[in-house]
Coordinates of C-alpha atoms and ligand atoms in Angstrom, one line a residue:
Chain A
M1 CA -32.4 -8.1 5.6
R2 CA -29.4 -9.8 7.3
P3 CA -27.2 -7.7 9.5
H4 CA -24.2 -6.2 7.6
T5 CA -20.8 -4.8 8.2
I6 CA -20.0 -1.2 7.4
T7 CA -17.9 -2.5 4.4
E8 CA -20.8 -4.5 3.0
K9 CA -23.1 -1.5 3.3
I10 CA -20.8 0.9 1.5
L11 CA -20.2 -1.6 -1.3
A12 CA -24.0 -2.4 -1.6
K13 CA -24.8 1.4 -1.8
H14 CA -22.2 1.9 -4.6
A15 CA -23.3 -1.1 -6.5
G16 CA -26.8 0.1 -6.4
V17 CA -28.2 -3.0 -4.7
K18 CA -29.9 -3.7 -1.4
E19 CA -27.3 -6.0 0.0
V20 CA -24.1 -7.8 -0.8
T21 CA -22.6 -11.0 0.4
P22 CA -18.9 -11.8 1.0
G23 CA -17.5 -13.5 -2.1
E24 CA -19.9 -11.9 -4.4
L25 CA -18.6 -10.0 -7.5
I26 CA -20.0 -6.6 -8.0
N27 CA -19.6 -3.6 -10.2
A28 CA -19.6 -0.5 -8.2
K29 CA -19.5 3.3 -8.7
V30 CA -16.3 5.0 -7.6
D31 CA -16.3 8.4 -5.8
I32 CA -12.6 9.1 -6.0
A33 CA -9.9 7.5 -8.2
L34 CA -6.3 8.3 -7.4
G35 CA -3.0 7.9 -9.2
N36 CA 0.6 9.1 -8.5
D37 CA 3.8 9.7 -10.5
I38 CA 4.7 6.0 -10.6
T39 CA 1.3 4.5 -11.4
A40 CA -0.6 7.1 -13.3
P41 CA 1.7 7.2 -16.4
I42 CA 0.7 3.6 -17.2
A43 CA -2.9 4.3 -16.5
I44 CA -2.8 7.4 -18.8
H45 CA -1.2 5.3 -21.5
E46 CA -3.9 2.7 -21.2
F47 CA -6.6 5.4 -21.2
R48 CA -5.3 6.8 -24.5
K49 CA -4.8 3.4 -26.0
A50 CA -8.4 2.6 -25.3
G51 CA -9.3 5.6 -27.4
A52 CA -10.9 7.4 -24.4
K53 CA -11.4 11.2 -24.9
K54 CA -12.8 12.2 -21.5
V55 CA -12.4 11.2 -17.9
F56 CA -15.7 10.2 -16.3
N57 CA -15.7 13.1 -14.0
R58 CA -12.9 15.7 -13.7
N59 CA -13.6 16.3 -10.0
K60 CA -13.2 12.6 -9.2
V61 CA -9.9 11.7 -10.9
V62 CA -7.1 12.8 -8.5
L63 CA -3.4 12.9 -9.5
V64 CA -0.6 13.5 -7.0
P65 CA 3.0 13.3 -8.2
D66 CA 4.4 12.8 -4.7
H67 CA 6.9 9.9 -5.0
F68 CA 9.9 11.6 -6.7
T69 CA 8.9 15.2 -6.0
P70 CA 10.7 17.5 -6.5
N71 CA 11.7 15.6 -9.6
K72 CA 14.8 13.7 -8.7
D73 CA 16.1 13.0 -12.3
I74 CA 15.2 13.4 -16.0
K75 CA 13.2 10.1 -16.1
S76 CA 11.0 11.0 -13.1
A77 CA 10.5 14.5 -14.5
A78 CA 9.2 12.9 -17.7
Q79 CA 6.8 10.8 -15.7
C80 CA 5.5 13.8 -13.8
K81 CA 5.1 15.7 -17.1
I82 CA 2.7 13.0 -18.3
L83 CA 0.5 13.6 -15.2
R84 CA 0.8 17.4 -15.6
D85 CA -0.2 17.4 -19.3
F86 CA -3.1 15.0 -18.6
A87 CA -4.3 17.1 -15.7
H88 CA -4.4 20.2 -17.8
E89 CA -5.9 18.6 -20.8
H90 CA -8.8 17.2 -18.7
K91 CA -9.0 20.2 -16.4
L92 CA -8.7 18.0 -13.3
T93 CA -9.7 19.9 -10.2
H94 CA -7.5 17.8 -7.9
Y95 CA -4.1 17.9 -9.3
Y96 CA -1.3 19.0 -7.0
D97 CA 2.1 20.2 -8.2
G98 CA 5.1 22.2 -7.0
G99 CA 4.5 23.8 -3.6
D100 CA 1.0 22.3 -3.4
V101 CA 2.0 18.7 -3.5
G102 CA 2.1 16.5 -0.4
V103 CA 2.1 12.7 0.3
E104 CA -1.1 11.6 -1.3
H105 CA -2.6 9.8 1.7
A106 CA -2.0 12.7 4.0
L107 CA -3.1 15.2 1.4
L108 CA -6.5 13.8 0.4
P109 CA -8.0 13.6 3.9
E110 CA -6.6 16.9 4.9
K111 CA -8.2 18.6 1.9
G112 CA -11.5 16.9 2.4
V113 CA -11.2 15.3 -1.0
V114 CA -12.1 11.9 0.5
V115 CA -15.1 11.8 2.8
P116 CA -16.9 9.2 5.0
G117 CA -19.0 6.8 3.1
D118 CA -17.0 7.1 -0.1
L119 CA -15.8 4.2 -2.3
V120 CA -12.2 5.2 -3.2
I121 CA -9.8 3.3 -5.4
G122 CA -6.2 4.4 -5.8
A123 CA -3.3 3.0 -7.8
D124 CA -1.3 3.0 -4.7
S125 CA -1.5 0.2 -2.1
H126 CA -1.8 2.5 0.9
T127 CA -5.1 3.9 -0.4
C128 CA -6.5 1.8 2.4
T129 CA -5.6 4.8 4.7
Y130 CA -9.0 6.5 4.1
G131 CA -10.8 3.7 5.9
A132 CA -10.0 5.9 9.0
L133 CA -12.7 8.3 7.8
G134 CA -15.3 5.5 7.5
A135 CA -14.8 5.1 3.7
F136 CA -14.2 1.9 1.7
A137 CA -10.8 2.5 0.2
T138 CA -8.6 0.0 -1.6
G139 CA -5.4 -0.1 -3.7
V140 CA -5.5 -1.3 -7.3
G141 CA -3.2 -1.3 -10.2
S142 CA -2.7 1.1 -13.1
T143 CA -5.0 -0.7 -15.5
D144 CA -7.8 -0.7 -12.9
L145 CA -7.3 3.1 -12.5
A146 CA -7.5 3.5 -16.3
A147 CA -10.7 1.6 -16.4
V148 CA -12.2 3.8 -13.7
M149 CA -10.9 7.0 -15.3
I150 CA -13.0 6.0 -18.3
T151 CA -16.1 4.5 -16.8
G152 CA -16.3 5.6 -13.2
E153 CA -16.9 2.0 -12.1
L154 CA -14.9 -1.1 -11.2
W155 CA -15.4 -4.7 -10.3
F156 CA -14.9 -5.8 -6.7
K157 CA -15.1 -9.0 -4.9
V158 CA -17.0 -8.3 -1.6
P159 CA -14.5 -9.2 1.1
E160 CA -15.1 -11.0 4.4
T161 CA -14.4 -8.8 7.4
M162 CA -12.0 -9.5 10.3
R163 CA -12.9 -7.5 13.4
F164 CA -10.3 -6.2 15.8
V165 CA -11.5 -4.9 19.2
F166 CA -9.1 -2.8 21.2
K167 CA -10.1 -2.6 24.9
G168 CA -8.9 -0.3 27.6
R169 CA -6.5 2.7 27.3
L170 CA -3.3 3.1 25.3
R171 CA -0.1 3.2 27.4
K172 CA 2.2 6.2 27.3
W173 CA 4.0 6.6 23.9
V174 CA 1.7 4.1 22.2
S175 CA -0.2 5.3 19.1
G176 CA -2.2 3.9 16.2
K177 CA 1.0 2.7 14.6
D178 CA 1.8 0.4 17.5
L179 CA -1.7 -1.1 17.4
I180 CA -1.4 -2.0 13.7
L181 CA 2.2 -3.2 14.1
R182 CA 1.1 -5.5 16.9
V183 CA -1.8 -6.8 14.7
I184 CA 0.5 -7.5 11.8
G185 CA 3.0 -9.2 14.1
D186 CA 0.1 -11.5 15.2
V187 CA -1.6 -12.3 12.0
G188 CA 1.4 -12.0 9.6
V189 CA 1.8 -10.2 6.3
D190 CA -0.9 -12.3 4.6
G191 CA -3.1 -12.7 7.7
A192 CA -5.9 -10.6 6.4
L193 CA -5.4 -11.5 2.7
Y194 CA -8.4 -10.5 0.5
R195 CA -10.3 -9.4 3.6
A196 CA -11.4 -6.1 5.2
M197 CA -10.1 -5.2 8.7
E198 CA -12.6 -3.4 10.9
F199 CA -11.1 -1.7 14.0
T200 CA -13.3 -1.0 17.0
G201 CA -13.3 -0.8 20.8
Q202 CA -12.8 1.8 23.5
A203 CA -9.3 2.6 22.5
I204 CA -10.3 3.2 18.9
E205 CA -13.2 5.4 20.0
R206 CA -10.6 7.6 21.9
L207 CA -8.0 7.5 19.1
S208 CA -7.2 10.7 17.3
M209 CA -7.9 11.0 13.6
E210 CA -4.2 11.2 12.8
S211 CA -3.5 8.0 14.7
R212 CA -6.5 6.3 13.0
L213 CA -5.1 7.2 9.6
A214 CA -1.7 5.7 10.6
L215 CA -3.6 2.5 11.8
C216 CA -5.6 2.0 8.6
N217 CA -2.6 3.0 6.4
M218 CA -0.9 -0.3 7.3
A219 CA -3.9 -2.7 6.8
I220 CA -2.3 -3.6 3.4
E221 CA 0.8 -4.8 5.4
A222 CA -1.5 -7.6 6.7
G223 CA -2.5 -8.3 3.1
A224 CA -5.9 -6.8 3.6
K225 CA -8.1 -5.3 0.9
S226 CA -9.1 -2.4 3.2
G227 CA -9.1 -1.3 6.8
I228 CA -12.0 0.7 8.3
I229 CA -13.0 2.5 11.5
P230 CA -16.7 3.2 12.0
P231 CA -17.1 7.0 11.9
D232 CA -18.0 8.8 15.1
A233 CA -17.7 12.2 16.8
I234 CA -14.0 12.4 16.2
T235 CA -14.6 11.7 12.5
K236 CA -17.2 14.4 12.4
E237 CA -15.0 16.9 14.0
Y238 CA -12.3 16.2 11.5
V239 CA -14.4 16.2 8.3
E240 CA -16.8 18.9 9.1
K241 CA -14.4 21.7 8.4
R242 CA -12.8 20.0 5.4
A243 CA -15.3 17.9 3.4
E244 CA -15.9 19.3 -0.1
R245 CA -18.9 17.0 -0.7
P246 CA -21.8 15.8 1.4
Y247 CA -20.8 12.7 3.4
K248 CA -22.5 9.7 5.0
F249 CA -21.7 7.8 8.1
Y250 CA -22.3 4.0 7.9
A251 CA -22.1 1.6 10.8
S252 CA -21.9 -2.2 11.2
D253 CA -25.1 -3.8 12.4
P254 CA -25.1 -5.8 15.6
G255 CA -24.9 -9.5 14.7
A256 CA -23.1 -8.8 11.4
G257 CA -20.9 -11.7 10.2
Y258 CA -17.2 -11.6 10.7
S259 CA -14.7 -14.2 9.5
D260 CA -12.7 -13.6 12.7
V261 CA -12.8 -11.5 15.9
L262 CA -9.6 -10.7 17.6
E263 CA -9.5 -8.8 21.0
Y264 CA -6.7 -6.9 22.5
D265 CA -6.2 -5.3 25.9
C266 CA -4.3 -2.1 25.3
A267 CA -2.7 -2.4 28.7
D268 CA -0.6 -5.2 27.1
I269 CA 0.6 -3.2 24.1
E270 CA 4.0 -1.6 24.3
P271 CA 5.6 0.6 21.6
Q272 CA 6.4 -1.8 18.7
V273 CA 9.3 -2.1 16.4
A274 CA 9.2 -4.2 13.1
C275 CA 12.6 -5.7 12.4
P276 CA 14.0 -6.4 8.9
H277 CA 12.7 -7.5 6.4
L278 CA 9.0 -7.8 6.9
P279 CA 6.5 -5.7 8.8
E280 CA 5.4 -8.9 10.7
N281 CA 8.7 -9.2 12.5
T282 CA 7.5 -7.1 15.4
K283 CA 8.8 -6.9 18.9
N284 CA 8.2 -4.8 21.9
V285 CA 10.8 -2.0 21.7
R286 CA 12.6 -3.2 24.8
D287 CA 13.1 -6.7 23.3
V288 CA 14.8 -5.5 20.1
G289 CA 18.3 -5.4 21.7
K290 CA 20.9 -2.7 20.9
V291 CA 20.6 -1.8 17.3
P292 CA 23.0 1.0 16.2
L293 CA 21.4 3.4 13.7
D294 CA 22.9 5.4 10.8
Q295 CA 19.6 7.1 9.8
V296 CA 16.3 8.0 11.3
V297 CA 13.4 9.0 9.1
I298 CA 10.2 10.7 10.5
G299 CA 7.6 11.1 7.8
S300 CA 5.5 9.3 5.1
C301 CA 1.8 8.6 4.6
T302 CA 1.9 6.6 7.8
N303 CA 3.5 9.1 10.3
G304 CA 4.2 12.4 8.7
R305 CA 1.3 14.3 10.2
L306 CA 1.2 17.0 12.8
E307 CA 0.6 14.7 15.8
D308 CA 3.7 12.8 14.7
L309 CA 5.9 15.9 14.4
A310 CA 4.5 17.1 17.7
V311 CA 5.7 14.1 19.6
A312 CA 9.1 14.3 17.8
A313 CA 9.4 17.9 18.8
R314 CA 8.5 17.1 22.4
I315 CA 11.3 14.5 22.5
L316 CA 13.9 16.5 20.5
K317 CA 13.4 19.8 22.4
G318 CA 16.7 20.7 23.9
R319 CA 18.3 17.5 22.7
K320 CA 20.6 16.6 19.9
A321 CA 20.5 13.7 17.5
S322 CA 23.5 11.4 18.0
K323 CA 26.5 12.3 15.9
N324 CA 26.3 8.9 14.1
V325 CA 22.7 9.5 13.0
R326 CA 21.3 11.4 10.0
L327 CA 17.9 12.5 11.2
I328 CA 15.5 13.3 8.4
I329 CA 12.1 14.8 9.1
I330 CA 9.6 15.0 6.3
P331 CA 6.3 16.9 7.0
A332 CA 3.8 15.0 4.7
T333 CA 2.0 18.1 3.3
P334 CA 2.6 21.8 2.7
H335 CA 0.0 22.5 5.4
I336 CA 1.8 20.3 8.0
Y337 CA 5.1 21.9 6.9
S338 CA 3.8 25.4 7.5
E339 CA 2.0 24.5 10.8
A340 CA 5.1 22.8 12.1
M341 CA 7.2 25.9 11.3
K342 CA 4.7 28.3 12.9
K343 CA 4.7 26.2 16.1
G344 CA 8.5 26.6 16.3
W345 CA 9.2 22.9 15.8
F346 CA 11.6 23.7 12.9
D347 CA 13.9 25.4 15.4
I348 CA 13.8 22.4 17.6
F349 CA 14.5 20.0 14.8
L350 CA 17.3 22.1 13.3
K351 CA 19.0 22.5 16.7
A352 CA 18.7 18.8 17.1
G353 CA 20.7 18.5 13.9
A354 CA 17.8 17.3 11.8
I355 CA 17.4 17.7 8.0
I356 CA 14.0 19.0 7.2
S357 CA 12.8 17.8 3.8
P358 CA 10.0 19.3 1.7
P359 CA 6.9 17.0 1.5
T360 CA 7.7 14.0 -0.6
C361 CA 7.7 10.2 -0.4
G362 CA 11.4 10.4 -0.8
P363 CA 13.3 7.8 1.1
C364 CA 10.2 5.8 2.2
L365 CA 10.5 3.8 -1.1
G366 CA 14.2 4.3 -1.6
G367 CA 13.4 7.1 -4.1
H368 CA 15.6 9.9 -3.0
M369 CA 16.4 12.3 -0.1
G370 CA 18.0 9.8 2.2
I371 CA 19.1 6.5 0.5
L372 CA 20.9 3.9 2.5
A373 CA 24.3 2.4 1.6
A374 CA 25.2 -1.3 2.0
G375 CA 25.5 -2.2 5.6
E376 CA 23.6 0.8 6.9
T377 CA 20.6 0.7 9.2
A378 CA 17.6 3.0 9.5
L379 CA 14.7 3.3 11.8
A380 CA 11.8 4.8 10.0
T381 CA 8.2 5.8 10.8
T382 CA 7.2 4.5 7.4
N383 CA 5.3 1.3 6.6
R384 CA 7.6 -1.2 4.8
N385 CA 11.0 -2.7 5.7
F386 CA 11.3 -5.0 2.7
V387 CA 14.8 -5.9 1.4
G388 CA 16.2 -2.9 -0.3
R389 CA 13.2 -0.7 0.4
M390 CA 15.2 2.3 1.4
G391 CA 18.4 1.8 -0.6
D392 CA 21.0 -0.9 -1.0
V393 CA 19.9 -4.6 -0.8
K394 CA 22.3 -5.0 2.1
S395 CA 20.7 -2.2 4.2
N396 CA 18.3 -2.7 7.0
V397 CA 15.1 -0.9 7.9
Y398 CA 13.3 -1.0 11.2
L399 CA 9.8 0.5 11.6
S400 CA 8.4 2.3 14.7
N401 CA 6.2 5.2 15.8
P402 CA 7.6 8.7 15.8
A403 CA 8.3 8.8 19.6
V404 CA 10.5 5.7 19.4
A405 CA 12.2 7.1 16.2
A406 CA 12.9 10.5 17.8
A407 CA 14.2 9.0 21.1
S408 CA 16.4 6.5 19.1
A409 CA 17.8 9.3 17.0
V410 CA 19.0 11.0 20.2
K411 CA 20.6 7.8 21.6
G412 CA 22.0 6.5 18.3
F413 CA 20.3 3.1 18.8
I414 CA 16.8 1.8 19.2
V415 CA 15.4 2.7 22.6
H416 CA 12.1 3.2 24.5
P417 CA 11.1 6.9 24.7
D418 CA 11.1 6.6 28.5
D419 CA 14.9 6.1 28.3
V420 CA 15.3 9.6 26.9
V421 CA 12.4 11.6 28.3
K422 CA 12.2 11.0 32.1
Chain B
M1 CA -3.0 -21.8 -23.7
K2 CA -0.1 -24.2 -22.9
F3 CA 3.4 -23.3 -21.6
K4 CA 6.5 -25.3 -21.1
G5 CA 9.5 -23.9 -19.2
R6 CA 12.2 -24.2 -16.6
V7 CA 11.4 -23.4 -13.0
W8 CA 12.8 -20.5 -11.0
K9 CA 11.9 -21.3 -7.4
Y10 CA 11.5 -18.7 -4.7
G11 CA 10.3 -18.5 -1.1
A12 CA 7.4 -16.9 0.7
D13 CA 6.3 -13.3 0.7
I14 CA 8.3 -12.2 -2.3
D15 CA 7.4 -8.5 -2.2
T16 CA 7.1 -6.1 -5.2
D17 CA 10.2 -4.3 -4.1
R18 CA 12.1 -7.5 -4.7
I19 CA 10.3 -8.1 -8.0
I20 CA 11.1 -4.6 -9.3
P21 CA 12.9 -2.2 -6.9
A22 CA 11.5 1.3 -6.6
R23 CA 14.8 2.8 -7.8
Y24 CA 13.8 1.7 -11.3
L25 CA 10.3 3.0 -11.1
N26 CA 11.2 6.3 -12.8
T27 CA 10.2 4.6 -16.0
S28 CA 7.4 2.3 -17.1
D29 CA 9.2 0.9 -20.2
P30 CA 8.8 -2.9 -20.0
K31 CA 12.2 -3.6 -21.5
E32 CA 13.9 -1.4 -19.0
L33 CA 12.0 -3.0 -16.1
A34 CA 12.7 -6.5 -17.3
K35 CA 16.5 -5.8 -17.0
H36 CA 16.0 -5.4 -13.2
C37 CA 13.3 -8.1 -12.7
M38 CA 13.8 -10.0 -9.3
E39 CA 17.1 -8.1 -8.9
D40 CA 17.0 -7.8 -5.1
E41 CA 16.0 -11.4 -4.6
D42 CA 18.2 -13.0 -7.3
A43 CA 20.7 -10.8 -9.1
A44 CA 21.3 -13.6 -11.7
F45 CA 17.7 -13.9 -12.8
A46 CA 17.3 -11.1 -15.4
S47 CA 20.4 -12.2 -17.3
K48 CA 19.8 -16.0 -17.1
V49 CA 16.0 -16.3 -17.6
S50 CA 14.9 -17.8 -20.9
P51 CA 11.6 -17.2 -22.7
G52 CA 8.9 -19.4 -21.4
D53 CA 10.5 -20.0 -18.0
I54 CA 8.2 -20.3 -15.0
I55 CA 8.4 -18.6 -11.6
V56 CA 7.3 -20.9 -8.8
A57 CA 7.0 -19.4 -5.3
E58 CA 5.6 -20.1 -1.8
K59 CA 2.7 -18.1 -0.3
N60 CA 1.8 -14.4 -0.8
F61 CA 3.7 -13.7 -4.0
G62 CA 3.7 -10.1 -5.0
C63 CA 2.8 -8.5 -1.6
G64 CA 3.5 -4.9 -1.0
S65 CA 2.9 -2.1 -3.5
S66 CA 0.3 -1.8 -6.2
R67 CA 3.0 -1.2 -8.9
E68 CA 1.8 -2.9 -12.1
H69 CA 5.5 -2.6 -13.0
A70 CA 5.9 -5.9 -11.1
P71 CA 3.8 -8.2 -13.4
I72 CA 5.0 -6.0 -16.4
A73 CA 8.7 -6.7 -15.5
I74 CA 8.0 -10.5 -15.1
K75 CA 6.2 -10.7 -18.4
A76 CA 8.7 -8.6 -20.3
A77 CA 11.5 -10.8 -18.9
G78 CA 9.9 -13.6 -20.9
V79 CA 8.3 -15.5 -18.0
S80 CA 5.3 -17.5 -19.3
C81 CA 3.5 -17.9 -16.0
V82 CA 3.8 -17.7 -12.2
I83 CA 2.7 -20.5 -9.9
A84 CA 2.4 -19.8 -6.2
K85 CA 0.7 -21.1 -3.1
T86 CA -1.2 -17.8 -2.9
F87 CA -0.9 -14.3 -4.4
A88 CA -1.2 -10.9 -2.8
R89 CA -4.5 -9.3 -3.7
I90 CA -3.4 -6.4 -5.9
F91 CA -0.7 -8.4 -7.7
Y92 CA -3.4 -11.0 -8.5
R93 CA -5.7 -8.3 -10.0
N94 CA -2.9 -6.6 -11.9
S95 CA -1.8 -9.9 -13.4
F96 CA -5.2 -10.6 -14.8
N97 CA -5.7 -7.0 -16.0
M98 CA -2.4 -6.9 -17.9
G99 CA -2.4 -10.5 -19.1
L100 CA 0.3 -12.3 -17.0
P101 CA -1.0 -15.9 -16.5
I102 CA -0.9 -17.0 -12.8
L103 CA -2.0 -20.1 -11.0
E104 CA -2.4 -21.2 -7.4
S105 CA -1.3 -24.7 -6.4
A106 CA 0.3 -25.6 -3.1
E107 CA 1.1 -29.1 -4.3
A108 CA 2.8 -28.0 -7.5
V109 CA 4.9 -25.6 -5.5
D110 CA 5.9 -28.1 -2.9
N111 CA 7.0 -30.6 -5.6
A112 CA 9.0 -28.2 -7.8
A113 CA 12.6 -27.3 -7.6
S114 CA 14.7 -24.8 -9.5
G115 CA 15.6 -26.2 -12.9
D116 CA 12.6 -28.6 -13.2
I117 CA 10.7 -28.5 -16.4
L118 CA 6.9 -27.8 -16.1
E119 CA 4.2 -28.0 -18.6
V120 CA 1.2 -25.9 -17.8
D121 CA -2.3 -26.0 -19.3
M122 CA -4.0 -22.7 -18.4
D123 CA -7.4 -23.8 -19.6
S124 CA -7.6 -27.0 -17.5
G125 CA -5.3 -25.8 -14.7
E126 CA -3.1 -28.9 -15.0
I127 CA 0.5 -28.5 -14.0
R128 CA 2.8 -31.4 -15.1
N129 CA 6.3 -31.6 -13.7
L130 CA 8.1 -33.4 -16.5
T131 CA 11.3 -33.7 -14.5
K132 CA 9.6 -35.4 -11.6
G133 CA 6.9 -37.2 -13.6
A134 CA 4.1 -35.8 -11.5
S135 CA 0.9 -33.9 -12.2
F136 CA -1.1 -31.4 -10.2
Q137 CA -4.3 -29.6 -10.5
A138 CA -4.3 -25.8 -9.8
K139 CA -7.2 -24.0 -8.2
P140 CA -9.7 -23.1 -11.0
V141 CA -9.7 -19.5 -12.1
P142 CA -13.0 -17.8 -11.1
P143 CA -15.5 -17.6 -14.1
F144 CA -15.5 -13.8 -13.9
M145 CA -11.7 -13.7 -14.3
Q146 CA -11.9 -16.2 -17.2
E147 CA -14.3 -13.8 -18.9
L148 CA -11.8 -11.0 -18.5
I149 CA -9.1 -13.2 -20.0
A150 CA -11.4 -14.2 -22.8
A151 CA -12.2 -10.6 -23.6
G152 CA -8.4 -9.9 -23.7
G153 CA -8.0 -8.2 -20.4
L154 CA -9.8 -5.4 -18.5
M155 CA -9.3 -2.6 -21.0
E156 CA -10.4 -4.8 -23.9
S157 CA -13.6 -5.8 -22.1
I158 CA -14.3 -2.1 -21.4
K159 CA -13.7 -1.2 -25.0
K160 CA -16.2 -3.9 -26.0
R161 CA -18.7 -2.7 -23.5
Y162 CA -18.4 0.8 -24.8
A163 CA -18.7 -0.2 -28.4
A164 CA -21.9 -2.0 -27.6
G165 CA -23.2 1.2 -26.2
Ligands
SF4_501 S1 5.0 7.7 1.8 FE1 5.8 5.7 1.3 S2 4.2 4.3 1.5 FE2 3.3 6.3 1.5 S3 2.6 6.7 -0.6 FE3 4.7 7.5 -0.4 S4 6.1 5.8 -1.0 FE4 4.0 4.9 -0.6

């Protein structure tokens, strides 16, 4: 057999064939199918329209109404009710509501719902996050989700893989977020279109799981179908205590075929900032110039995890956010929320003048809990800075890691964390 | 399938937030979505678009979120088809699944301006620019996708498969 990439191996296994070739169309079995309060109502409508009576497996269809939670208005409440009624009718084991709900892509890995070796589809583009666990995970639309809810299978085109090798050690204040922003800056928002991105190298081997999740989260921002990190000891440590099903580690074979191989020396990678209005407009934080801020948001499926709040707490301890800045901190899940509180970070955040939001997508997609007015500028640890993403079409969003965000909240304009913490 | 319509020309990397901003995603009613179609890119679009009109855009049309509301809004606004240099992956899938005709042709995009009249033959992939008197050939739609369209979309093909046992 030819050597294969980890992505090809997972796809072959789920298609029930020995091997697959990039470009080939396959029908594959799906381990987890995810929908949220924006995408699932359409999928549920299609499901019913097709005359389906049962989901293919009530343990494998996951619904997370996280975008407008707690319901921001009557229309979003109606959307969520569609999910709630469907979840009860089909006795779905993975339905999260009220105080159990968190941002989907933070919640599923944390709860062990997604495990290494899985094939996951989600009607949400950031489903690619789970590649951090060594799973093949990709975003699809609502009709695809409906098809999987009925059949448990979906068609896929086997992607080519681009390999990214990160050598050396990360510099201070640099995290998985900076690596992916740098890559998107280099290849562009369609630089990995239709392809899988595989992340390897010494720096990745040493990268925490939370940083890996942030890294894979933004593969879609390079147009990729999926991002993946070959599972290792760090993966094992993370999933061992969480996995609710048996899992399998796959690895790429030496000599496997890649469409491109890009190498980075991490000694050259500074904290990155993506400027409006595309994630590819990245610069070293020191090259951004003086950008005054009206709002800073620390949260989302990219950077709303404990590691992210930890670095924010470290920087904000004993400091105050600038008078001009509304600082909004959103722990991504109830568990993260409670841990952050136990660690005393809420005190630090509140003394810094921050607003602490319950877990929600909220302002990340301009939903609620921190919308921008015309002419306002935000720095966010989220993943998209499209026109109007966080509010008015005339508002601006910059993207960064949580250290840069926290330090910039203190100064009132975008700065390097070294300029705040000596 | 043949379409004739007026061109609305847009640039590169038109993301799904520009096609249908998230502030309107608290509904999935096509008529509601159509009212805000392309709003953050071109506020005049939704009120001025006529049935059959064609969106023509540079590379990576539909990048960003997986919201099927994007092709739904475009279709409900009366647009007959979208022609771009390339499409973002999820948008491409969604369009086929819910029946919005799309074609890729760099030449047709380079040679079209807003207001031109195009005639598009989906079966042959021929795009004729009647204003400029030029004709272009779009990239052929993969046979698998053609089968999906012939079956009436993904859900119809699944219904057929299930009925066949
Ligand atoms: S946090 Fe933002 S990017 Fe992540 S799922 Fe929610 S809306 Fe999407």
